[in-house]
mmCIF file of C-alpha atoms in Angstrom:
data_model
loop_
_atom_site.group_PDB
_atom_site.id
_atom_site.type_symbol
_atom_site.label_atom_id
_atom_site.label_comp_id
_atom_site.label_asym_id
_atom_site.label_seq_id
_atom_site.Cartn_x
_atom_site.Cartn_y
_atom_site.Cartn_z
ATOM 1 C CA UNK A 295 -13.197 -1.634 21.454
ATOM 2 C CA UNK A 296 -12.715 0.184 18.158
ATOM 3 C CA UNK A 297 -13.069 -1.983 15.054
ATOM 4 C CA UNK A 298 -9.759 -2.072 13.178
ATOM 5 C CA UNK A 299 -9.722 -0.810 9.578
ATOM 6 C CA UNK A 300 -10.341 -3.406 6.873
ATOM 7 C CA UNK A 301 -7.511 -4.691 4.681
ATOM 8 C CA UNK A 302 -7.587 -4.134 0.917
ATOM 9 C CA UNK A 303 -4.965 -5.936 -1.175
ATOM 10 C CA UNK A 304 -4.138 -4.328 -4.524
ATOM 11 C CA UNK A 305 -2.636 -6.613 -7.168
ATOM 12 C CA UNK A 306 -1.136 -5.914 -10.566
ATOM 13 C CA UNK A 307 -3.132 -8.441 -12.587
ATOM 14 C CA UNK A 308 -2.082 -11.109 -15.073
ATOM 15 C CA UNK A 309 -3.458 -12.831 -18.146
ATOM 16 C CA UNK A 310 -2.420 -16.108 -16.503
ATOM 17 C CA UNK A 311 -5.444 -17.738 -14.828
ATOM 18 C CA UNK A 312 -3.282 -19.683 -12.377
ATOM 19 C CA UNK A 313 -1.452 -16.531 -11.345
ATOM 20 C CA UNK A 314 -4.706 -14.629 -10.813
ATOM 21 C CA UNK A 315 -6.131 -17.499 -8.780
ATOM 22 C CA UNK A 316 -2.936 -17.612 -6.692
ATOM 23 C CA UNK A 317 -3.580 -13.969 -5.772
ATOM 24 C CA UNK A 318 -7.226 -14.622 -4.919
ATOM 25 C CA UNK A 319 -6.281 -17.665 -2.816
ATOM 26 C CA UNK A 320 -3.664 -15.564 -1.019
ATOM 27 C CA UNK A 321 -6.313 -12.951 -0.158
ATOM 28 C CA UNK A 322 -8.589 -15.698 1.189
ATOM 29 C CA UNK A 323 -5.737 -17.041 3.324
ATOM 30 C CA UNK A 324 -5.122 -13.557 4.737
ATOM 31 C CA UNK A 325 -8.792 -13.467 5.715
ATOM 32 C CA UNK A 326 -8.423 -16.799 7.515
ATOM 33 C CA UNK A 327 -5.261 -15.574 9.221
ATOM 34 C CA UNK A 328 -7.041 -12.464 10.545
ATOM 35 C CA UNK A 329 -10.707 -13.345 11.112
ATOM 36 C CA UNK A 330 -11.107 -10.042 12.990
ATOM 37 C CA UNK A 331 -10.505 -8.091 9.767
ATOM 38 C CA UNK A 332 -12.675 -7.730 6.680
ATOM 39 C CA UNK A 333 -10.232 -8.562 3.870
ATOM 40 C CA UNK A 334 -10.724 -8.086 0.123
ATOM 41 C CA UNK A 335 -8.436 -7.929 -2.890
ATOM 42 C CA UNK A 336 -8.617 -6.686 -6.448
ATOM 43 C CA UNK A 337 -6.495 -5.979 -9.505
ATOM 44 C CA UNK A 338 -5.474 -2.817 -11.334
ATOM 45 C CA UNK A 339 -5.732 -4.525 -14.728
ATOM 46 C CA UNK A 340 -6.039 -7.773 -16.690
ATOM 47 C CA UNK A 341 -7.711 -9.958 -14.032
ATOM 48 C CA UNK A 342 -11.008 -9.999 -12.156
ATOM 49 C CA UNK A 343 -12.023 -8.688 -9.727
ATOM 50 C CA UNK A 344 -11.085 -5.051 -10.385
ATOM 51 C CA UNK A 345 -9.983 -3.016 -7.381
ATOM 52 C CA UNK A 346 -13.222 -1.013 -7.414
ATOM 53 C CA UNK A 347 -15.240 -4.201 -6.993
ATOM 54 C CA UNK A 348 -13.130 -5.192 -3.985
ATOM 55 C CA UNK A 349 -13.780 -1.780 -2.390
ATOM 56 C CA UNK A 350 -17.507 -2.124 -3.108
ATOM 57 C CA UNK A 351 -17.464 -5.543 -1.406
ATOM 58 C CA UNK A 352 -15.939 -4.014 1.725
ATOM 59 C CA UNK A 353 -18.506 -1.196 1.690
ATOM 60 C CA UNK A 354 -21.329 -3.769 1.440
ATOM 61 C CA UNK A 355 -19.859 -5.410 4.537
ATOM 62 C CA UNK A 356 -20.202 -2.128 6.422
ATOM 63 C CA UNK A 357 -16.594 -1.001 6.140
ATOM 64 C CA UNK A 358 -15.980 2.741 6.475
ATOM 65 C CA UNK A 359 -12.191 2.650 6.949
ATOM 66 C CA UNK A 360 -9.564 0.492 5.315
ATOM 67 C CA UNK A 361 -5.826 0.222 4.763
ATOM 68 C CA UNK A 362 -4.679 -0.663 1.252
ATOM 69 C CA UNK A 363 -1.481 -2.678 0.724
ATOM 70 C CA UNK A 364 -0.021 -3.029 -2.791
ATOM 71 C CA UNK A 365 0.935 -6.676 -3.307
ATOM 72 C CA UNK A 366 3.992 -5.654 -5.306
ATOM 73 C CA UNK A 367 7.707 -6.089 -4.778
ATOM 74 C CA UNK A 368 8.798 -2.682 -6.061
ATOM 75 C CA UNK A 369 7.276 0.773 -6.193
ATOM 76 C CA UNK A 370 6.751 1.455 -9.903
ATOM 77 C CA UNK A 371 3.996 3.316 -11.754
ATOM 78 C CA UNK A 372 1.190 1.111 -10.424
ATOM 79 C CA UNK A 373 2.092 1.498 -6.763
ATOM 80 C CA UNK A 374 3.097 5.160 -7.084
ATOM 81 C CA UNK A 375 0.290 6.445 -9.244
ATOM 82 C CA UNK A 376 -2.362 4.044 -10.488
ATOM 83 C CA UNK A 377 -3.428 2.575 -7.155
ATOM 84 C CA UNK A 378 -3.565 5.950 -5.342
ATOM 85 C CA UNK A 379 -5.587 7.340 -8.260
ATOM 86 C CA UNK A 380 -7.972 4.377 -8.158
ATOM 87 C CA UNK A 381 -8.385 4.722 -4.388
ATOM 88 C CA UNK A 382 -9.097 8.454 -4.741
ATOM 89 C CA UNK A 383 -11.803 7.579 -7.279
ATOM 90 C CA UNK A 384 -13.345 5.018 -4.914
ATOM 91 C CA UNK A 385 -13.451 7.617 -2.147
ATOM 92 C CA UNK A 386 -15.529 9.822 -4.453
ATOM 93 C CA UNK A 387 -17.818 6.887 -5.305
ATOM 94 C CA UNK A 388 -18.389 6.012 -1.646
ATOM 95 C CA UNK A 389 -18.862 9.197 0.412
ATOM 96 C CA UNK A 390 -17.670 8.827 3.990
ATOM 97 C CA UNK A 391 -15.103 6.159 3.137
ATOM 98 C CA UNK A 392 -11.588 6.804 4.446
ATOM 99 C CA UNK A 393 -8.367 4.898 3.853
ATOM 100 C CA UNK A 394 -4.622 4.832 4.357
ATOM 101 C CA UNK A 395 -2.169 3.484 1.820
ATOM 102 C CA UNK A 396 0.676 1.130 2.675
ATOM 103 C CA UNK A 397 3.988 0.682 0.922
ATOM 104 C CA UNK A 398 5.101 -2.080 -1.437
ATOM 105 C CA UNK A 399 6.744 -5.183 -0.016
ATOM 106 C CA UNK A 400 10.286 -4.360 -1.055
ATOM 107 C CA UNK A 401 13.421 -6.394 -0.406
ATOM 108 C CA UNK A 402 12.326 -7.254 3.129
ATOM 109 C CA UNK A 403 14.598 -9.690 5.037
ATOM 110 C CA UNK A 404 11.796 -12.255 5.275
ATOM 111 C CA UNK A 405 11.429 -12.249 1.466
ATOM 112 C CA UNK A 406 15.188 -12.602 1.103
ATOM 113 C CA UNK A 407 14.904 -15.744 3.241
ATOM 114 C CA UNK A 408 12.300 -17.128 0.849
ATOM 115 C CA UNK A 409 14.526 -16.308 -2.135
ATOM 116 C CA UNK A 410 17.362 -18.121 -0.374
ATOM 117 C CA UNK A 411 15.111 -21.178 -0.017
ATOM 118 C CA UNK A 412 14.201 -21.033 -3.692
ATOM 119 C CA UNK A 413 17.895 -21.008 -4.559
ATOM 120 C CA UNK A 414 18.577 -23.953 -2.258
ATOM 121 C CA UNK A 415 15.781 -25.917 -3.969
ATOM 122 C CA UNK A 416 17.268 -25.222 -7.402
ATOM 123 C CA UNK A 417 20.916 -26.084 -6.819
ATOM 124 C CA UNK A 418 22.650 -29.398 -6.335
ATOM 125 C CA UNK A 419 23.348 -29.788 -2.577
ATOM 126 C CA UNK A 420 26.965 -30.658 -3.371
ATOM 127 C CA UNK A 421 27.610 -27.307 -5.038
ATOM 128 C CA UNK A 422 29.752 -24.759 -3.252
ATOM 129 C CA UNK A 423 27.874 -21.413 -3.161
ATOM 130 C CA UNK A 424 31.153 -19.730 -4.125
ATOM 131 C CA UNK A 425 30.828 -21.466 -7.512
ATOM 132 C CA UNK A 426 27.212 -20.344 -8.085
ATOM 133 C CA UNK A 427 26.237 -17.090 -9.793
ATOM 134 C CA UNK A 428 22.643 -15.987 -9.299
ATOM 135 C CA UNK A 429 20.695 -13.991 -11.894
ATOM 136 C CA UNK A 430 17.814 -12.200 -10.181
ATOM 137 C CA UNK A 431 15.186 -11.329 -12.810
ATOM 138 C CA UNK A 432 12.671 -8.574 -12.102
ATOM 139 C CA UNK A 433 9.565 -7.516 -13.987
ATOM 140 C CA UNK A 434 11.183 -4.401 -15.428
ATOM 141 C CA UNK A 435 9.760 -0.896 -15.593
ATOM 142 C CA UNK A 436 10.063 2.434 -17.378
ATOM 143 C CA UNK A 437 10.671 3.854 -13.885
ATOM 144 C CA UNK A 438 14.430 3.852 -13.104
ATOM 145 C CA UNK A 439 13.740 3.954 -9.372
ATOM 146 C CA UNK A 440 11.745 0.709 -9.606
ATOM 147 C CA UNK A 441 14.552 -0.978 -11.545
ATOM 148 C CA UNK A 442 17.056 0.238 -8.969
ATOM 149 C CA UNK A 443 14.992 -1.492 -6.271
ATOM 150 C CA UNK A 444 15.624 -4.839 -7.986
ATOM 151 C CA UNK A 445 19.359 -4.132 -7.956
ATOM 152 C CA UNK A 446 19.051 -3.356 -4.247
ATOM 153 C CA UNK A 447 17.356 -6.715 -3.667
ATOM 154 C CA UNK A 448 20.157 -8.433 -5.597
ATOM 155 C CA UNK A 449 22.815 -6.785 -3.464
ATOM 156 C CA UNK A 450 21.029 -7.676 -0.225
ATOM 157 C CA UNK A 451 20.649 -11.276 -1.400
ATOM 158 C CA UNK A 452 24.384 -11.458 -2.169
ATOM 159 C CA UNK A 453 25.525 -9.993 1.160
ATOM 160 C CA UNK A 454 26.858 -12.660 3.503
ATOM 161 C CA UNK A 455 25.582 -15.683 1.603
ATOM 162 C CA UNK A 456 28.784 -16.604 -0.183
ATOM 163 C CA UNK A 457 27.570 -16.741 -3.784
ATOM 164 C CA UNK A 458 30.065 -15.900 -6.521
ATOM 165 C CA UNK A 459 27.773 -13.027 -7.413
ATOM 166 C CA UNK A 460 24.162 -11.929 -7.815
ATOM 167 C CA UNK A 461 23.534 -10.249 -11.158
ATOM 168 C CA UNK A 462 20.321 -8.534 -12.256
ATOM 169 C CA UNK A 463 18.157 -8.691 -15.384
ATOM 170 C CA UNK A 464 14.607 -7.811 -16.415
ATOM 171 C CA UNK A 465 11.986 -9.628 -18.436
ATOM 172 C CA UNK A 466 10.358 -6.505 -19.909
ATOM 173 C CA UNK A 467 10.787 -2.753 -20.443
ATOM 174 C CA UNK A 468 14.334 -2.526 -19.072
ATOM 175 C CA UNK A 469 17.847 -3.707 -19.880
ATOM 176 C CA UNK A 470 19.557 -6.067 -19.512
ATOM 177 C CA UNK A 471 17.075 -8.678 -20.698
ATOM 178 C CA UNK A 472 17.356 -12.318 -19.615
ATOM 179 C CA UNK A 473 19.693 -13.527 -22.409
ATOM 180 C CA UNK A 474 21.934 -10.478 -21.897
ATOM 181 C CA UNK A 475 21.975 -11.084 -18.154
ATOM 182 C CA UNK A 476 22.970 -14.711 -18.663
ATOM 183 C CA UNK A 477 25.656 -13.628 -21.134
ATOM 184 C CA UNK A 478 27.024 -11.198 -18.566
ATOM 185 C CA UNK A 479 27.207 -13.991 -15.958
ATOM 186 C CA UNK A 480 29.100 -16.195 -18.430
ATOM 187 C CA UNK A 481 31.535 -13.410 -19.338
ATOM 188 C CA UNK A 482 32.242 -12.961 -15.644
ATOM 189 C CA UNK A 483 33.346 -16.588 -15.586
ATOM 190 C CA UNK A 484 30.191 -18.241 -14.239
ATOM 191 C CA UNK A 485 30.040 -22.007 -14.784
ATOM 192 C CA UNK A 486 26.919 -22.575 -12.704
ATOM 193 C CA UNK A 487 24.052 -20.090 -12.918
ATOM 194 C CA UNK A 488 20.736 -20.105 -11.082
ATOM 195 C CA UNK A 489 18.058 -17.847 -12.562
ATOM 196 C CA UNK A 490 15.862 -16.563 -9.747
ATOM 197 C CA UNK A 491 12.566 -14.856 -10.714
ATOM 198 C CA UNK A 492 11.794 -11.847 -8.514
ATOM 199 C CA UNK A 493 8.051 -12.424 -8.741
ATOM 200 C CA UNK A 494 5.427 -13.209 -6.136
ATOM 201 C CA UNK A 495 3.293 -15.673 -8.116
ATOM 202 C CA UNK A 496 3.282 -17.628 -11.348
ATOM 203 C CA UNK A 497 2.229 -15.834 -14.521
ATOM 204 C CA UNK A 498 3.037 -14.969 -18.119
ATOM 205 C CA UNK A 499 6.250 -13.099 -17.284
ATOM 206 C CA UNK A 500 7.790 -15.698 -14.923
ATOM 207 C CA UNK A 501 6.977 -18.341 -17.566
ATOM 208 C CA UNK A 502 8.792 -16.186 -20.122
ATOM 209 C CA UNK A 503 11.835 -15.975 -17.830
ATOM 210 C CA UNK A 504 11.972 -19.775 -17.615
ATOM 211 C CA UNK A 505 11.535 -20.223 -21.386
ATOM 212 C CA UNK A 506 14.244 -17.690 -22.225
ATOM 213 C CA UNK A 507 16.547 -19.320 -19.670
ATOM 214 C CA UNK A 508 16.020 -22.750 -21.224
ATOM 215 C CA UNK A 509 16.684 -21.385 -24.708
ATOM 216 C CA UNK A 510 19.929 -19.739 -23.614
ATOM 217 C CA UNK A 511 21.041 -22.854 -21.725
ATOM 218 C CA UNK A 512 20.411 -25.047 -24.789
ATOM 219 C CA UNK A 513 22.690 -22.771 -26.828
ATOM 220 C CA UNK A 514 25.413 -22.809 -24.130
ATOM 221 C CA UNK A 515 25.837 -26.467 -23.113
ATOM 222 C CA UNK A 516 29.137 -25.801 -21.296
ATOM 223 C CA UNK A 517 27.342 -23.712 -18.663
ATOM 224 C CA UNK A 518 25.095 -25.368 -16.062
ATOM 225 C CA UNK A 519 21.902 -23.327 -15.753
ATOM 226 C CA UNK A 520 19.048 -23.953 -13.330
ATOM 227 C CA UNK A 521 15.722 -22.140 -12.921
ATOM 228 C CA UNK A 522 14.357 -21.404 -9.447
ATOM 229 C CA UNK A 523 10.680 -20.960 -8.581
ATOM 230 C CA UNK A 524 8.795 -17.747 -7.786
ATOM 231 C CA UNK A 525 8.347 -16.622 -4.176
ATOM 232 C CA UNK A 526 4.815 -18.004 -3.820
ATOM 233 C CA UNK A 527 2.261 -17.694 -0.984
ATOM 234 C CA UNK A 528 4.730 -18.463 1.780
ATOM 235 C CA UNK A 529 4.074 -17.739 5.482
ATOM 236 C CA UNK A 530 6.699 -14.981 5.310
ATOM 237 C CA UNK A 531 4.693 -13.226 2.591
ATOM 238 C CA UNK A 532 1.498 -13.397 4.646
ATOM 239 C CA UNK A 533 3.336 -11.995 7.677
ATOM 240 C CA UNK A 534 4.882 -9.203 5.624
ATOM 241 C CA UNK A 535 1.559 -8.071 4.134
ATOM 242 C CA UNK A 536 0.104 -7.881 7.636
ATOM 243 C CA UNK A 537 3.182 -5.930 8.753
ATOM 244 C CA UNK A 538 2.601 -3.443 5.916
ATOM 245 C CA UNK A 539 -1.071 -3.255 6.975
ATOM 246 C CA UNK A 540 -0.112 -2.422 10.560
ATOM 247 C CA UNK A 541 2.326 0.254 9.308
ATOM 248 C CA UNK A 542 -0.432 1.844 7.238
ATOM 249 C CA UNK A 543 -2.871 1.787 10.154
ATOM 250 C CA UNK A 544 -0.288 3.435 12.429
ATOM 251 C CA UNK A 545 0.521 6.012 9.746
ATOM 252 C CA UNK A 546 4.156 4.884 9.542
ATOM 253 C CA UNK A 547 4.422 5.497 5.800
ATOM 254 C CA UNK A 548 7.731 5.908 4.015
ATOM 255 C CA UNK A 549 8.301 6.065 0.294
ATOM 256 C CA UNK A 550 11.452 6.365 -1.775
ATOM 257 C CA UNK A 551 10.916 9.976 -2.821
ATOM 258 C CA UNK A 552 14.560 10.937 -3.209
ATOM 259 C CA UNK A 553 15.002 8.995 -6.464
ATOM 260 C CA UNK A 554 11.474 9.286 -7.837
ATOM 261 C CA UNK A 555 11.055 10.497 -11.430
ATOM 262 C CA UNK A 556 7.820 12.262 -10.513
ATOM 263 C CA UNK A 557 9.636 14.479 -7.991
ATOM 264 C CA UNK A 558 13.302 14.587 -9.032
ATOM 265 C CA UNK A 559 14.655 15.411 -12.502
ATOM 266 C CA UNK A 560 16.563 12.236 -13.395
ATOM 267 C CA UNK A 561 18.524 12.232 -16.691
ATOM 268 C CA UNK A 562 16.230 11.343 -19.577
ATOM 269 C CA UNK A 563 13.083 11.527 -17.434
ATOM 270 C CA UNK A 564 12.820 15.275 -16.834
ATOM 271 C CA UNK A 565 9.392 15.406 -18.490
ATOM 272 C CA UNK A 566 7.844 13.275 -15.733
ATOM 273 C CA UNK A 567 8.450 15.707 -12.862
ATOM 274 C CA UNK A 568 5.184 16.916 -11.368
ATOM 275 C CA UNK A 569 2.915 14.907 -13.665
ATOM 276 C CA UNK A 570 -0.695 15.064 -12.447
ATOM 277 C CA UNK A 571 -2.359 11.976 -11.021
ATOM 278 C CA UNK A 572 -4.417 10.050 -13.566
ATOM 279 C CA UNK A 573 -6.630 7.055 -12.779
ATOM 280 C CA UNK A 574 -5.599 3.780 -14.367
ATOM 281 C CA UNK A 575 -8.877 2.282 -15.537
ATOM 282 C CA UNK A 576 -9.497 -1.424 -15.302
ATOM 283 C CA UNK A 577 -10.956 -2.719 -18.582
ATOM 284 C CA UNK A 578 -13.919 -4.248 -16.741
ATOM 285 C CA UNK A 579 -14.580 -1.202 -14.590
ATOM 286 C CA UNK A 580 -17.521 0.925 -15.771
ATOM 287 C CA UNK A 581 -16.754 0.290 -19.420
ATOM 288 C CA UNK A 582 -13.521 2.268 -19.474
ATOM 289 C CA UNK A 583 -10.918 1.121 -21.948
ATOM 290 C CA UNK A 584 -7.321 0.701 -20.926
ATOM 291 C CA UNK A 585 -4.148 1.233 -22.872
ATOM 292 C CA UNK A 586 -0.556 1.361 -21.713
ATOM 293 C CA UNK A 587 0.108 4.534 -23.686
ATOM 294 C CA UNK A 588 -0.972 6.879 -20.905
ATOM 295 C CA UNK A 589 1.426 8.820 -18.716
ATOM 296 C CA UNK A 590 1.835 7.244 -15.326
ATOM 297 C CA UNK A 591 0.999 9.434 -12.411
ATOM 298 C CA UNK A 592 2.193 9.715 -8.873
ATOM 299 C CA UNK A 593 0.902 10.196 -5.379
ATOM 300 C CA UNK A 594 2.935 10.066 -2.194
ATOM 301 C CA UNK A 595 1.709 9.552 1.325
ATOM 302 C CA UNK A 596 3.718 11.872 3.575
#
């Protein structure tokens, strides 16, 4: 029987120790879930271990083939460019190593079920969903396609669940920000708002969402505002990562190329079309220094 390819989990990274440990614990749980697979995980930036170290660990364990899954909700610069560039570099470092690359998690129905649970935990059971407006808050990106994915998740969450509405905001790099998103909900007549962070694990940015929500709520005492929790290492998330792994192994790879700034000239982003792939260096990886001023790059699996 042929040994299945190993599983490499690629994370974004966070300056929050608890968030980084949540990722590492999730990778360990994946390994327990699939004892037949070598499993390793690493970060693009900010947290140890770097992705290159995770690949080196798999190589030490005798791995020659692996499938990489980005542990990210939307396909932004990291998933589109930085991770493919890093994987290409690792292939050069380890001759004979081959890999396939999976797609981000996206607004999968199983994740929508988790988000629904998080909302249920945050609201008063006596509330009528028709009187609740949800504000889904994403990370935010300079990539319009990535921001559009958060709006897609908001629409899918709204469909058929009976909420007054599901609005969208971002905690960084994109408008509307959290206070503006809350203001929009209020102007639409919302009396009860639940702020739902579209994040996998705890970290600096989800903490910022909660703080900004509390500050806005304190200044608007006539509006009831609740904060929901992040998605977390739920069974649905474990199942979905393994589903993305199986897709990558089968070669069933689909990416959202028809609204991608690196392929299509979108208004205001024409300069990004056809940008060459550039590795995104982890600060702890071979002494390279990292800054966010570089141009993001892009690689598609077709």
